[in-house]
Amino acid sequence: MTAIERTAYPQFKARPTLKTLQELYTPTPLEIRLARVHARTPTNVLTLAVLLKSFQRLGYFPALADVPSAIIEHVKSCLNVGKRIKLEPAISSIYRFQKVIRAHLGVTAYNVEAQRIAVEAVAQAVLIKDHPADLINIAIEELVKSRFELPAYSTLDQLAMTVRYNTHEQLFEQVDAQLSKADQAYLDQLLRPQAEDAEMTLSLLKAPPKKATLTHLKELQAKYESLMSFASAQRILADLTPAKIKYFAARAQALDIAELADIHPAKRRTFLVCLIYRAQVKSRDHLADMFLKRMLGIHNRAKTRLVELREQHLATTESMLSIFNEVLDASAQKPPHATLGKQVQGILNAHGGAQVLLDQCKQVSPYNTKNHLPLMWSFYVPYRKSIFRMVRSLNIKSTSQDQSLVEALHFLLEHEDRRSQYLPADLDLSFISAQWRQLVYAHDGETEVLVRRQLEVCIFSYLATELNTGDACVPGSEKYADFRDQLLTWEECQPLLEQYCQELEIPSTPGGFIKHLKDQLSQLATEVDQICKDDPQITINPDNKPSLKRLTAAPRPKSAVQLEKKILEKLPERSVLDVLSNVQHWVNWTRHFGPLSGAEPKLSNPIERYLFTTFGYATNLGPNETARHTRGRMSAHMLSYVHKRHFTTQKIEAAIRDIINAYASLKLPRCWGTGKQAAADGSKFEIYDNNLISEYHIRYGGYGGIAYHHVSDQYIALFTHFISCGVWEAVYILDGLINNQSDIQPDTLHADTQGQCAPAFALSYLLGIQLMPRIRNWQGLSFFRPSSDAVYEYIDPLFDKNANWGLIQMHWQDLMRVILSIRAGKLLPSTILRRLNSKSRKNRLYHAFEALGQVVRTQFLLRYISEKGLRRQVNECTNKVEGYNKFLDWLFFGKEGVITENDPDQQEKQLKYLELVSSAVILQNAADISIAVQKLHEEGYEIKQEDLATLSPYLTRNLRRYGDYVVDINDIPHPLELAIPLPIMILETITR
């Protein structure tokens, strides 16, 4: 049976607060009159009123014995009945009262029609959702919407489990029926333990990608070709939703050979087909990733070689310059032309003669440029065969009308085995640069030809660029798929457009949108011109170079330092495990974990195991080291098993969301921020280099990956991505806010300098998010005039270009189509920004988003230079995320901070563990600080809101990381409600 705590099935709170009683359980005068009309005795009046208020809260009639006494006493006080009156009505009276309440509220008792509605809702949902708790929630939502009384929880649980089982069985049989004898034999042989190659094949299905070396590229290509030998996987799974395919594949991923063998054949084969199909999809992504990394590596090695050759020929270059210096000296003396000619000839002869010097000049001149392209061939040759093999298998397509690159690619594939120096020049290469054109084109006699070697390197370089920008796609992949397939059609967008534009308070027509934006920019520019003229925070020198006065940080008040000292003295010392246990008692975050099947845990002491597993992986100790310090309570196998079988990234995110919501209920975080702002920044984590995500990071130094956090101005992290060091961080700048489903919902986002790109400004503006990055070199950015005739008295030198309103208006429909698709959950902002992170000659979306972003960014820059408060706000919020990064470093103390997982999915999962523990510690610290503040106030200590604002929940001196790891889950902490209030004068200050 699914635990009721995992679902949204309404229940009474064991200890309802006074606020809850007043808001939810106070009868209105109409309800009191209803109770007195339909009941005579005080007992019956009380019973009817209690049932009415309970039904309004729960949606069903509870047993009277289950109603908390606090609710009964509260209703008694509202009815003015005697305190000795008890709920002891006759059963017949209860049935009559239930009919009265249903009629009053317009609710129908649970019946056959209600069951049909619930079954249909669950049957539809089970195609995309997996866990019984989710299905029960959907049934509850549908019944409430249809105004039906909720049945007993066991009824809903049985209904969801039955529908889920029957639907899954139908899917298993449906898939199995489409398998041929050969398909069944292929799948069954994967599980034969006596065949070593079969086991390796199953292991290969689950194996993560390795470092992008030539050997690993060949291995991945072989794996992909082996997977594609089961080419019918996509056809067989055509009737399954993508979500269901991923779920079945995840189930297969978690099971070993023996466990898969115990499953009945139809279910087992379905799991394996889904696993193969997902492996095919991921392998396409990984092949494309490796191709991009190898082409980037080839370019980088050629650039390095160019520098080396320049150094090697430095002596020759210096010699040539000294000869040229002698010629210039002779010419500077202004002798007659005949004499000068003899002097120059003498100088040339003295150094070997003109021909020798000409040969030397030809030798060194290629290395005294920035053109590394001629040197790429030697670094490309080792990968040539593998790259051709990969391109053939991926079936790369163009995403635009321009097919020139794809046609050039097919031309190369046709001539792969040619060894001649030249190829016929009957090919459209209008897209290549002048530098490449000089290398690719040559003449064989009077005939123009293509240089085969340079052509190959050129085409594959452009292919890498277009895969990055989205101008080329890989059918059947996820990361490199044609994102246009994920967009809503314009017909689907039109019904959503008006309401969405109303929410953003922007016009819903192209002309109106342009006028609105143009008027905003014109008005703001005029206001800022006056502000800067009256109070020149910005100065512009005679060369039109602007400079902005630096902000000086205000010193921290002595009273704030003293308050922090007093609070620290009152904070209890806790271990991180104690914190996890306390937060579990407060929010029951472990309820989200359990077997991937959705069944309830069958472990002994599951909560204790979940606490230890979370702690071990979050701190990077791992199962072995954690088990050594648990005094025999846990074994490494137990922790590893729970980690693999009971935890997923999505479940951890759900647990984090519960903790954030509990944190949002406290009053103290409101002293630190409004919750309407967040900052995004990355911190590098070292990882082993034998995986596809690990790269060398120039800014951070060393190999690793980037944990990209979105941290609220109230200090708690809202979402974290784990990305490659080579990825442009701004791609994920908006995803965190889109993925954040907690009660803290910011509408303003700060970031570091990477967030200043124009497309990110455009996308955030249309999503209703104010992007306000910290910009160090803002003087290098262009300010765009609202019109060519707009002139300003003081800040006019800042504007060097005009806004391209025509381009924005032309592509307004494309822009709104993208935004509405994101809003509908069809794709994430990173999917678009990944394609807009560099200029594309084909991608019209890039130019439209860039034009809009230039206008929005200009508005932000105008505010940035004219508002000291805004600059201070940006700095303060970005400083908080930097403090969060240091806080994580303290918690992530195992294995010297090196992530030892090579699987990208497991790396992401481990960072989610860390985010969960950090959120729990922040919640515990905030609760402890709140209670300490209350105690200090009771002792007569003066506390100011501005002093509290200087504190932070990133406290560590009150925490223990080392020693034996033990926890008593039966040790009940103080209720979280005790930490919610603050002294009344502080509450009044924050409210104001």
XYZ file of N, CA, C and O in Angstrom, residues 603-738:
544
model
N 12.524 -2.240 3.393
C 13.738 -2.270 4.194
C 13.384 -2.176 5.669
O 12.347 -1.637 6.044
N 14.273 -2.667 6.503
C 14.127 -2.408 7.929
C 14.729 -1.030 8.207
O 15.804 -0.690 7.702
N 14.032 -0.224 8.973
C 14.451 1.142 9.288
C 14.799 1.947 8.028
O 15.923 2.436 7.870
N 13.862 2.080 7.101
C 14.193 2.775 5.848
C 14.615 4.223 6.052
O 15.510 4.707 5.377
N 13.977 4.926 7.002
C 14.317 6.343 7.209
C 15.773 6.479 7.630
O 16.506 7.344 7.134
N 16.206 5.605 8.540
C 17.590 5.653 8.995
C 18.548 5.416 7.827
O 19.564 6.101 7.680
N 18.222 4.452 6.973
C 19.081 4.184 5.810
C 19.119 5.382 4.865
O 20.162 5.712 4.298
N 17.965 6.025 4.691
C 17.921 7.183 3.798
C 18.773 8.328 4.344
O 19.441 9.039 3.585
N 18.751 8.508 5.676
C 19.571 9.564 6.279
C 21.053 9.300 6.059
O 21.812 10.198 5.652
N 21.489 8.080 6.331
C 22.908 7.747 6.181
C 23.346 7.807 4.710
O 24.437 8.271 4.398
N 22.489 7.339 3.820
C 22.823 7.371 2.389
C 22.974 8.811 1.907
O 23.940 9.156 1.211
N 22.021 9.650 2.280
C 22.094 11.060 1.891
C 23.350 11.710 2.437
O 24.072 12.417 1.707
N 23.656 11.469 3.700
C 24.842 12.051 4.313
C 26.124 11.554 3.626
O 27.016 12.340 3.303
N 26.216 10.253 3.381
C 27.435 9.676 2.819
C 27.749 10.185 1.430
O 28.902 10.492 1.111
N 26.719 10.292 0.594
C 26.954 10.743 -0.778
C 27.049 12.268 -0.862
O 27.789 12.786 -1.708
N 26.337 12.987 0.003
C 26.400 14.447 -0.036
C 27.759 14.965 0.413
O 28.276 15.940 -0.133
N 28.345 14.326 1.406
C 29.644 14.771 1.909
C 30.799 14.183 1.119
O 31.960 14.502 1.389
N 30.488 13.312 0.140
C 31.487 12.676 -0.723
C 32.328 11.631 0.005
O 33.389 11.237 -0.476
N 31.848 11.172 1.166
C 32.547 10.082 1.839
C 32.376 8.769 1.086
O 33.272 7.923 1.058
N 31.210 8.585 0.488
C 30.918 7.341 -0.206
C 30.453 6.275 0.764
O 30.565 6.413 1.991
N 29.921 5.157 0.239
C 29.347 4.130 1.124
C 30.379 3.446 2.012
O 30.085 3.151 3.168
N 31.575 3.191 1.500
C 32.570 2.446 2.288
C 33.029 3.235 3.507
O 33.024 2.738 4.636
N 33.441 4.476 3.279
C 33.959 5.276 4.389
C 32.850 5.627 5.370
O 33.082 5.665 6.584
N 31.644 5.869 4.889
C 30.526 6.173 5.789
C 30.224 4.977 6.680
O 30.038 5.124 7.896
N 30.189 3.783 6.078
C 29.863 2.573 6.843
C 30.880 2.315 7.953
O 30.534 1.807 9.031
N 32.149 2.663 7.718
C 33.193 2.427 8.723
C 32.955 3.214 10.005
O 33.468 2.854 11.064
N 32.181 4.293 9.925
C 32.016 5.173 11.085
C 30.609 5.107 11.669
O 30.218 5.996 12.421
N 29.840 4.069 11.311
C 28.456 4.002 11.804
C 28.292 3.012 12.954
O 27.167 2.668 13.302
N 29.393 2.559 13.532
C 29.351 1.605 14.662
C 28.561 0.356 14.306
O 27.813 -0.185 15.121
N 28.692 -0.065 13.055
C 28.059 -1.300 12.626
C 26.599 -1.168 12.254
O 25.947 -2.160 11.901
N 26.048 0.039 12.312
C 24.628 0.223 11.989
C 24.364 0.016 10.503
O 23.291 -0.422 10.113
N 25.328 0.378 9.670
C 25.158 0.311 8.222
C 26.353 -0.391 7.591
O 27.481 -0.268 8.073
N 26.079 -1.099 6.515
C 27.169 -1.666 5.712
C 27.262 -0.877 4.417
O 26.315 -0.206 3.997
N 28.421 -0.994 3.761
C 28.608 -0.284 2.493
C 27.603 -0.769 1.455
O 27.080 0.016 0.657
N 27.305 -2.074 1.473
C 26.347 -2.630 0.508
C 24.952 -2.039 0.721
O 24.258 -1.706 -0.249
N 24.555 -1.902 1.984
C 23.230 -1.349 2.268
C 23.109 0.070 1.720
O 22.113 0.431 1.094
N 24.137 0.887 1.941
C 24.092 2.269 1.480
C 24.128 2.352 -0.042
O 23.392 3.137 -0.647
N 24.971 1.538 -0.647
C 25.066 1.540 -2.109
C 23.771 1.058 -2.744
O 23.315 1.607 -3.761
N 23.167 0.036 -2.152
C 21.912 -0.508 -2.679
C 20.807 0.544 -2.649
O 20.088 0.742 -3.627
N 20.674 1.217 -1.505
C 19.627 2.238 -1.371
C 19.875 3.379 -2.356
O 18.941 3.886 -2.986
N 21.133 3.768 -2.496
C 21.480 4.848 -3.433
C 21.065 4.501 -4.858
O 20.498 5.343 -5.569
N 21.295 3.279 -5.280
C 21.003 2.884 -6.662
C 19.527 2.587 -6.887
O 18.986 2.891 -7.951
N 18.872 2.003 -5.885
C 17.511 1.493 -6.090
C 16.409 2.399 -5.553
O 15.264 2.263 -5.970
N 16.722 3.285 -4.625
C 15.665 4.069 -3.976
C 15.766 5.568 -4.227
O 14.815 6.288 -3.943
N 16.897 6.020 -4.711
C 17.093 7.452 -4.932
C 17.224 7.737 -6.424
O 17.937 7.017 -7.127
N 16.549 8.765 -6.890
C 16.770 9.290 -8.235
C 16.934 10.809 -8.112
O 16.567 11.400 -7.090
N 17.463 11.412 -9.151
C 17.641 12.869 -9.135
C 16.316 13.575 -8.930
O 16.217 14.549 -8.164
N 15.252 13.078 -9.590
C 13.950 13.723 -9.481
C 13.392 13.608 -8.059
O 12.774 14.547 -7.541
N 13.616 12.468 -7.395
C 13.133 12.302 -6.026
C 13.878 13.210 -5.068
O 13.283 13.776 -4.136
N 15.184 13.356 -5.285
C 15.969 14.239 -4.421
C 15.492 15.683 -4.596
O 15.387 16.444 -3.628
N 15.191 16.076 -5.844
C 14.687 17.430 -6.088
C 13.362 17.660 -5.361
O 13.113 18.756 -4.845
N 12.510 16.638 -5.328
C 11.234 16.767 -4.617
C 11.470 16.961 -3.118
O 10.784 17.765 -2.463
N 12.445 16.242 -2.558
C 12.766 16.399 -1.135
C 13.322 17.793 -0.859
O 12.975 18.430 0.149
N 14.171 18.289 -1.757
C 14.725 19.639 -1.602
C 13.597 20.669 -1.612
O 13.601 21.623 -0.821
N 12.627 20.467 -2.485
C 11.507 21.402 -2.586
C 10.752 21.483 -1.254
O 10.354 22.579 -0.823
N 10.552 20.353 -0.584
C 9.866 20.374 0.711
C 10.653 21.187 1.738
O 10.072 21.936 2.534
N 11.975 21.034 1.718
C 12.814 21.762 2.680
C 12.778 23.258 2.393
O 12.681 24.086 3.315
N 12.839 23.629 1.111
C 12.766 25.052 0.750
C 11.444 25.650 1.198
O 11.392 26.772 1.718
N 10.361 24.897 1.029
C 9.044 25.407 1.425
C 8.962 25.605 2.938
O 8.344 26.563 3.418
N 9.570 24.687 3.690
C 9.595 24.857 5.146
C 10.424 26.085 5.519
O 10.056 26.854 6.416
N 11.516 26.295 4.829
C 12.371 27.469 5.067
C 11.606 28.757 4.769
O 11.722 29.747 5.493
N 10.797 28.713 3.705
C 10.028 29.911 3.324
C 8.978 30.270 4.363
O 8.517 31.421 4.404
N 8.586 29.315 5.208
C 7.575 29.600 6.232
C 8.149 30.377 7.417
O 7.403 30.933 8.219
N 9.482 30.406 7.545
C 10.105 31.142 8.639
C 10.082 32.644 8.352
O 10.091 33.077 7.204
N 10.097 33.419 9.419
C 10.108 34.876 9.273
C 11.533 35.426 9.117
O 11.732 36.456 8.470
N 12.513 34.746 9.707
C 13.878 35.266 9.692
C 14.427 35.501 8.284
O 15.048 36.537 8.034
N 14.256 34.565 7.324
C 14.801 34.816 5.973
C 14.293 36.101 5.333
O 14.948 36.643 4.438
N 13.147 36.616 5.791
C 12.635 37.863 5.219
C 13.475 39.062 5.642
O 13.376 40.133 5.047
N 14.289 38.885 6.683
C 15.240 39.938 7.055
C 16.404 39.970 6.063
O 17.103 40.986 5.956
N 16.642 38.867 5.364
C 17.790 38.765 4.453
C 17.433 39.084 3.011
O 18.299 39.411 2.211
N 16.171 38.946 2.665
C 15.762 39.230 1.296
C 14.272 39.034 1.131
O 13.590 38.494 2.004
N 13.777 39.458 0.002
C 12.339 39.366 -0.266
C 11.933 38.022 -0.854
O 10.756 37.687 -0.894
N 12.907 37.264 -1.356
C 12.590 36.028 -2.069
C 12.271 36.261 -3.527
O 12.047 35.317 -4.278
N 12.248 37.531 -3.938
C 11.938 37.882 -5.323
C 13.196 38.025 -6.178
O 13.108 38.324 -7.361
N 14.354 37.830 -5.577
C 15.611 37.916 -6.320
C 16.398 36.633 -6.133
O 16.283 35.956 -5.110
N 17.197 36.308 -7.133
C 18.101 35.151 -7.047
C 19.354 35.490 -7.841
O 19.356 36.393 -8.681
N 20.418 34.768 -7.566
C 21.674 34.955 -8.290
C 22.148 33.609 -8.809
O 21.974 32.572 -8.144
N 22.717 33.611 -9.998
C 23.220 32.381 -10.614
C 24.735 32.472 -10.765
O 25.261 33.489 -11.219
N 25.410 31.418 -10.369
C 26.867 31.372 -10.509
C 27.309 29.924 -10.428
O 26.590 29.064 -9.910
N 28.497 29.663 -10.924
C 29.015 28.297 -10.939
C 30.204 28.125 -10.015
O 30.939 29.068 -9.734
N 30.392 26.910 -9.523
C 31.588 26.555 -8.756
C 32.132 25.249 -9.321
O 31.371 24.334 -9.635
N 33.450 25.185 -9.457
C 34.065 24.015 -10.083
C 34.241 22.882 -9.070
O 34.662 23.106 -7.936
N 33.901 21.675 -9.489
C 34.159 20.465 -8.717
C 35.117 19.598 -9.510
O 34.911 19.375 -10.713
N 36.146 19.134 -8.851
C 37.099 18.258 -9.536
C 36.471 16.880 -9.735
O 35.818 16.343 -8.846
N 36.672 16.317 -10.913
C 36.211 14.964 -11.209
C 37.308 14.239 -11.960
O 38.231 14.861 -12.499
N 37.227 12.914 -11.979
C 38.181 12.145 -12.774
C 38.021 12.528 -14.241
O 36.939 12.938 -14.677
N 39.100 12.388 -15.000
C 39.052 12.887 -16.377
C 38.614 11.849 -17.396
O 38.506 12.157 -18.581
N 38.321 10.601 -16.949
C 37.943 9.572 -17.924
C 36.425 9.559 -18.128
O 35.757 8.548 -17.962
N 35.888 10.723 -18.448
C 34.467 10.826 -18.748
C 34.269 11.999 -19.692
O 35.161 12.818 -19.889
N 33.090 12.065 -20.265
C 32.834 13.025 -21.329
C 32.594 14.441 -20.810
O 32.734 15.404 -21.558
N 32.253 14.580 -19.541
C 31.919 15.912 -19.028
C 33.147 16.669 -18.542
O 33.159 17.891 -18.492
N 34.205 15.947 -18.184
C 35.383 16.582 -17.602
C 36.168 17.353 -18.662
O 36.468 16.833 -19.729
N 36.485 18.606 -18.329
C 37.296 19.436 -19.213
C 38.168 20.347 -18.371
O 37.885 20.594 -17.201
N 39.207 20.873 -19.004
C 40.061 21.829 -18.318
C 39.394 23.192 -18.352
O 38.934 23.645 -19.398
N 39.322 23.841 -17.192
C 38.670 25.141 -17.111
C 39.735 26.217 -16.905
O 40.478 26.192 -15.921
N 39.813 27.152 -17.865
C 40.843 28.186 -17.813
C 40.630 29.100 -16.610
O 41.573 29.440 -15.883
N 39.360 29.521 -16.369
C 39.093 30.481 -15.292
C 39.316 29.867 -13.916
O 39.885 30.491 -13.028
N 38.856 28.621 -13.717
C 38.988 27.981 -12.416
C 40.296 27.210 -12.273
O 40.774 26.987 -11.174
N 40.862 26.765 -13.383
C 42.063 25.959 -13.335
C 41.750 24.503 -13.026
O 40.896 24.193 -12.203
N 42.417 23.576 -13.709
C 42.239 22.157 -13.451
C 41.052 21.565 -14.195
O 40.240 22.269 -14.796
N 40.962 20.225 -14.138
C 39.884 19.501 -14.797
C 38.701 19.362 -13.851
O 38.868 19.263 -12.640
N 37.507 19.340 -14.420
C 36.327 19.159 -13.583
C 35.050 19.517 -14.296
O 35.003 19.609 -15.524
N 34.009 19.702 -13.510
C 32.701 20.122 -14.002
C 32.215 21.296 -13.167
O 32.785 21.609 -12.115
N 31.171 21.960 -13.637
C 30.668 23.161 -12.975
C 29.294 22.879 -12.370
O 28.380 22.444 -13.066
N 29.182 23.113 -11.065
C 27.869 23.101 -10.411
C 27.314 24.511 -10.522
O 27.851 25.448 -9.926
N 26.266 24.667 -11.310
C 25.702 25.993 -11.581
C 24.469 26.185 -10.709
O 23.439 25.541 -10.917
N 24.591 27.057 -9.710
C 23.555 27.220 -8.689
C 22.707 28.460 -8.942
O 23.211 29.486 -9.403
N 21.433 28.361 -8.582
C 20.544 29.520 -8.506
C 20.186 29.682 -7.030
O 19.470 28.847 -6.461
N 20.701 30.746 -6.423
C 20.563 30.949 -4.983
C 19.672 32.159 -4.724
O 19.888 33.239 -5.287
N 18.673 31.982 -3.864
C 17.748 33.061 -3.527
C 18.456 34.143 -2.713
O 19.471 33.883 -2.048
N 17.894 35.370 -2.751
C 18.449 36.421 -1.903
C 18.206 36.128 -0.429
O 18.729 36.825 0.449
N 17.432 35.062 -0.143
C 17.245 34.600 1.230
C 18.228 33.487 1.576
O 18.052 32.775 2.551
N 19.253 33.308 0.728
C 20.414 32.446 0.962
C 20.241 30.978 0.565
O 21.224 30.265 0.443
N 19.045 30.490 0.345
C 18.895 29.064 0.065
C 18.927 28.819 -1.441
O 18.433 29.630 -2.230
N 19.545 27.705 -1.854
C 19.647 27.368 -3.282
C 18.312 26.836 -3.778
O 17.671 26.009 -3.115
N 17.901 27.298 -4.949
C 16.625 26.891 -5.532
C 16.788 25.789 -6.554
O 15.888 24.976 -6.757
N 17.931 25.750 -7.247
C 18.145 24.703 -8.248
C 19.633 24.659 -8.596
O 20.323 25.680 -8.539
N 20.100 23.460 -8.977
C 21.502 23.268 -9.356
C 21.598 22.405 -10.596
O 20.907 21.383 -10.700
N 22.432 22.826 -11.551
C 22.789 22.010 -12.705
C 24.252 21.605 -12.583
O 25.062 22.349 -12.018
N 24.600 20.449 -13.136
C 26.016 20.065 -13.233
C 26.372 20.015 -14.704
O 25.801 19.229 -15.462
N 27.288 20.884 -15.117
C 27.579 21.055 -16.539
C 29.077 20.943 -16.770
O 29.886 21.026 -15.842
N 29.431 20.771 -18.021
C 30.831 20.667 -18.403
C 31.512 22.022 -18.282
O 30.907 23.078 -18.473
N 32.817 21.999 -17.995
C 33.580 23.251 -17.897
C 33.601 23.987 -19.231
O 33.757 25.202 -19.271
N 33.488 23.262 -20.331
C 33.553 23.898 -21.637
C 32.249 24.533 -22.065
O 32.197 25.221 -23.082
N 31.179 24.312 -21.292
C 29.864 24.853 -21.665
C 29.771 26.310 -21.228
O 30.245 26.689 -20.162
N 29.191 27.107 -22.079
C 28.926 28.507 -21.753
C 27.866 28.546 -20.661
O 26.725 28.150 -20.855
N 28.243 29.016 -19.465
C 27.370 28.924 -18.287
C 26.047 29.656 -18.481
O 25.013 29.249 -17.951
N 26.070 30.737 -19.243
C 24.855 31.541 -19.419
C 23.745 30.766 -20.117
O 22.574 31.159 -20.050
N 24.088 29.651 -20.776
C 23.065 28.812 -21.404
C 22.029 28.365 -20.369
O 20.841 28.261 -20.653
N 22.494 28.117 -19.140
C 21.605 27.586 -18.099
C 21.102 28.671 -17.152
O 20.534 28.364 -16.110
N 21.281 29.942 -17.532
C 21.003 31.030 -16.604
C 19.524 31.115 -16.227
O 19.168 31.525 -15.127
N 18.623 30.717 -17.132
C 17.185 30.828 -16.858
C 16.548 29.504 -16.454
O 15.447 29.494 -15.903
N 17.231 28.391 -16.744
C 16.645 27.081 -16.449
C 16.328 26.892 -14.972
O 15.331 26.268 -14.612
N 17.199 27.416 -14.114
C 16.991 27.230 -12.683
C 15.675 27.808 -12.205
O 14.978 27.207 -11.382
N 15.311 28.984 -12.733
C 14.042 29.590 -12.319
C 12.859 28.864 -12.934
O 11.792 28.772 -12.327
N 13.032 28.342 -14.157
C 11.946 27.586 -14.788
C 11.722 26.266 -14.049
O 10.585 25.833 -13.827
